[in-house]
Amino acid sequence: MKSGQNGIQIAAPEKDLRDPSLYVNRELSWIDFNQRVLEEATDPLAHPLLERIKFISIFSSNLDEFFMIRVAGLDDQCAAGITERSVDGLTPMEMVEKIREQVSEQLRQRNACFFEVLYPALRKKGIEFVLTSSLTPHQQKVLQEFFREEIFPVLTPLAFDTGHPFPFMSNLS
């Protein structure tokens, strides 16, 4: 018993704070968060079609960053031979394995949502993804003119050679 304010006796908890079950793994918790983002894309009653597409995009963007930062860090730990367990009881290799299992299932869900539900719904609304090779000659000409007049003028050419190496480009540039 400890004495608190005004002489009130406070009982200290008798839990072992080294118990891994008391802790939530940061990476696995983040994967659970991103699952909730994905679930927003799968709920037709909660959001209109294009908002659901945005949630798929946010989910995928989040996952890209997660792998570039957090999983890359775990991979570095594995490559360095680190086998020490974190407070949640997992080694870096065990974390990577759990991440792989959960993310594989999430990617299956994302693909099913997009290809079986959202893409067909987009097509019903007249929105399609097409290959340029499937366009008529007139459509290809219109597309080329659009590129030449709207996109090409804002591109920045970069020259490089042995004296001027290719410039640094950050991830997802």
Short mmCIF file of C-alpha atoms in Angstrom, two decimals:
data_model
loop_
_atom_site.label_atom_id
_atom_site.label_comp_id
_atom_site.label_asym_id
_atom_site.label_seq_id
_atom_site.Cartn_x
_atom_site.Cartn_y
_atom_site.Cartn_z
CA MET A 1 0.00 0.00 0.00
CA LYS A 2 1.15 3.49 -0.82
CA SER A 3 -0.04 6.67 0.74
CA GLY A 4 -1.65 9.07 -1.75
CA GLN A 5 -3.01 12.59 -1.44
CA ASN A 6 -4.85 13.34 1.79
CA GLY A 7 -3.47 10.16 3.37
CA ILE A 8 -5.64 7.83 1.21
CA GLN A 9 -4.14 4.37 0.89
CA ILE A 10 -3.59 3.24 -2.74
CA ALA A 11 -3.03 -0.43 -3.56
CA ALA A 12 -0.25 -0.94 -6.12
CA PRO A 13 -1.13 -3.35 -8.94
CA GLU A 14 0.56 -6.69 -8.61
CA LYS A 15 1.03 -7.33 -12.33
CA ASP A 16 4.36 -8.30 -13.78
CA LEU A 17 5.03 -5.48 -16.25
CA ARG A 18 7.40 -7.76 -18.15
CA ASP A 19 4.44 -9.92 -19.24
CA PRO A 20 4.30 -9.69 -23.09
CA SER A 21 0.50 -10.11 -23.06
CA LEU A 22 0.22 -6.62 -21.54
CA TYR A 23 1.65 -5.01 -24.68
CA VAL A 24 0.35 -4.41 -28.17
CA ASN A 25 2.84 -4.73 -31.01
CA ARG A 26 3.21 -1.38 -32.77
CA GLU A 27 3.45 -2.83 -36.28
CA LEU A 28 0.57 -5.27 -35.85
CA SER A 29 -1.55 -2.51 -34.33
CA TRP A 30 -0.83 -0.36 -37.39
CA ILE A 31 -1.91 -3.23 -39.67
CA ASP A 32 -5.19 -3.40 -37.72
CA PHE A 33 -5.63 0.35 -38.30
CA ASN A 34 -5.06 -0.04 -42.04
CA GLN A 35 -7.59 -2.90 -42.04
CA ARG A 36 -10.18 -0.41 -40.80
CA VAL A 37 -9.27 1.91 -43.70
CA LEU A 38 -9.80 -0.99 -46.11
CA GLU A 39 -13.14 -1.82 -44.50
CA GLU A 40 -14.36 1.68 -45.36
CA ALA A 41 -13.84 0.79 -49.03
CA THR A 42 -15.91 -2.37 -48.71
CA ASP A 43 -18.99 -0.76 -47.18
CA PRO A 44 -21.39 0.36 -49.93
CA LEU A 45 -23.82 1.87 -47.43
CA ALA A 46 -21.24 4.09 -45.72
CA HIS A 47 -19.67 5.79 -48.74
CA PRO A 48 -20.38 6.59 -52.39
CA LEU A 49 -18.40 4.78 -55.10
CA LEU A 50 -15.59 7.30 -55.66
CA GLU A 51 -15.05 7.69 -51.91
CA ARG A 52 -14.64 3.93 -51.70
CA ILE A 53 -12.02 4.13 -54.46
CA LYS A 54 -10.23 6.78 -52.38
CA PHE A 55 -10.18 4.45 -49.37
CA ILE A 56 -8.61 1.70 -51.51
CA SER A 57 -5.99 4.23 -52.60
CA ILE A 58 -5.34 5.41 -49.03
CA PHE A 59 -5.02 1.79 -47.88
CA SER A 60 -2.47 1.05 -50.62
CA SER A 61 -0.50 4.25 -50.05
CA ASN A 62 -0.38 3.56 -46.31
CA LEU A 63 0.86 0.04 -47.00
CA ASP A 64 3.61 1.29 -49.34
CA GLU A 65 4.92 3.65 -46.67
CA PHE A 66 4.63 0.97 -43.98
CA PHE A 67 6.85 -1.38 -45.99
CA MET A 68 9.34 1.34 -46.92
CA ILE A 69 9.82 2.43 -43.30
CA ARG A 70 8.75 -0.12 -40.71
CA VAL A 71 9.19 -3.42 -42.53
CA ALA A 72 12.49 -2.22 -44.00
CA GLY A 73 13.66 -1.52 -40.44
CA LEU A 74 12.63 -5.00 -39.34
CA ASP A 75 14.40 -6.49 -42.37
CA ASP A 76 17.56 -4.61 -41.37
CA GLN A 77 17.27 -6.07 -37.86
CA CYS A 78 16.83 -9.57 -39.28
CA ALA A 79 19.83 -9.11 -41.59
CA ALA A 80 21.90 -7.95 -38.62
CA GLY A 81 21.00 -11.16 -36.79
CA ILE A 82 19.03 -9.44 -34.03
CA THR A 83 16.94 -12.04 -32.21
CA GLU A 84 16.13 -10.09 -29.07
CA ARG A 85 12.45 -10.07 -28.20
CA SER A 86 10.63 -6.76 -27.88
CA VAL A 87 8.38 -6.06 -24.89
CA ASP A 88 5.49 -7.78 -26.69
CA GLY A 89 7.53 -11.00 -26.87
CA LEU A 90 8.24 -11.07 -30.61
CA THR A 91 11.58 -11.19 -32.41
CA PRO A 92 12.05 -9.10 -35.58
CA MET A 93 11.69 -12.27 -37.69
CA GLU A 94 8.46 -13.24 -35.93
CA MET A 95 7.10 -9.74 -36.52
CA VAL A 96 7.92 -9.96 -40.24
CA GLU A 97 6.19 -13.35 -40.45
CA LYS A 98 3.06 -12.05 -38.70
CA ILE A 99 3.05 -8.95 -40.93
CA ARG A 100 3.33 -11.14 -44.04
CA GLU A 101 0.39 -13.30 -42.94
CA GLN A 102 -1.90 -10.38 -42.13
CA VAL A 103 -0.95 -8.23 -45.12
CA SER A 104 -1.37 -11.15 -47.54
CA GLU A 105 -4.96 -11.50 -46.38
CA GLN A 106 -5.53 -7.74 -46.59
CA LEU A 107 -4.22 -7.67 -50.17
CA ARG A 108 -6.56 -10.52 -51.07
CA GLN A 109 -9.45 -8.50 -49.59
CA ARG A 110 -8.36 -5.33 -51.40
CA ASN A 111 -8.09 -7.09 -54.75
CA ALA A 112 -11.46 -8.78 -54.32
CA CYS A 113 -13.06 -5.47 -53.36
CA PHE A 114 -11.57 -3.61 -56.31
CA PHE A 115 -11.80 -6.19 -59.09
CA GLU A 116 -15.06 -7.88 -58.09
CA VAL A 117 -17.03 -4.91 -56.74
CA LEU A 118 -15.61 -1.45 -57.39
CA TYR A 119 -14.27 -1.87 -60.93
CA PRO A 120 -17.54 -3.37 -62.22
CA ALA A 121 -19.42 -0.51 -60.51
CA LEU A 122 -17.13 2.02 -62.22
CA ARG A 123 -17.79 0.37 -65.59
CA LYS A 124 -21.55 0.66 -65.01
CA LYS A 125 -20.97 4.40 -64.53
CA GLY A 126 -19.00 4.59 -67.80
CA ILE A 127 -15.52 4.73 -66.23
CA GLU A 128 -13.08 2.23 -67.69
CA PHE A 129 -9.36 1.53 -67.79
CA VAL A 130 -8.24 0.88 -71.34
CA LEU A 131 -4.98 0.14 -73.13
CA THR A 132 -3.92 2.71 -75.71
CA SER A 133 -3.64 -0.15 -78.21
CA SER A 134 -7.41 -0.67 -77.91
CA LEU A 135 -8.19 2.93 -78.93
CA THR A 136 -9.38 3.84 -82.41
CA PRO A 137 -6.98 5.92 -84.55
CA HIS A 138 -9.12 9.01 -83.85
CA GLN A 139 -9.04 8.39 -80.07
CA GLN A 140 -5.26 7.90 -80.20
CA LYS A 141 -4.89 11.20 -82.07
CA VAL A 142 -7.02 13.04 -79.47
CA LEU A 143 -4.96 11.49 -76.68
CA GLN A 144 -1.67 12.46 -78.36
CA GLU A 145 -2.89 16.05 -78.82
CA PHE A 146 -3.93 16.21 -75.17
CA PHE A 147 -0.50 14.99 -74.10
CA ARG A 148 1.29 17.44 -76.41
CA GLU A 149 -0.80 20.46 -75.36
CA GLU A 150 -1.49 19.80 -71.66
CA ILE A 151 1.11 17.43 -70.21
CA PHE A 152 4.31 17.83 -72.22
CA PRO A 153 4.67 21.58 -71.54
CA VAL A 154 4.88 21.00 -67.78
CA LEU A 155 7.44 18.18 -67.91
CA THR A 156 10.96 19.09 -66.82
CA PRO A 157 13.69 17.50 -68.93
CA LEU A 158 16.81 16.34 -67.10
CA ALA A 159 20.14 15.72 -68.83
CA PHE A 160 22.70 13.41 -67.28
CA ASP A 161 26.01 11.90 -68.31
CA THR A 162 29.16 10.65 -66.58
CA GLY A 163 29.96 14.17 -65.39
CA HIS A 164 26.37 14.77 -64.24
CA PRO A 165 24.95 11.59 -62.71
CA PHE A 166 21.27 10.89 -62.52
CA PRO A 167 19.76 13.16 -59.85
CA PHE A 168 18.50 11.82 -56.55
CA MET A 169 14.84 10.90 -56.64
CA SER A 170 13.08 10.25 -53.37
CA ASN A 171 10.75 7.29 -52.93
CA LEU A 172 7.55 7.48 -54.94
CA SER A 173 8.84 10.49 -56.93
#
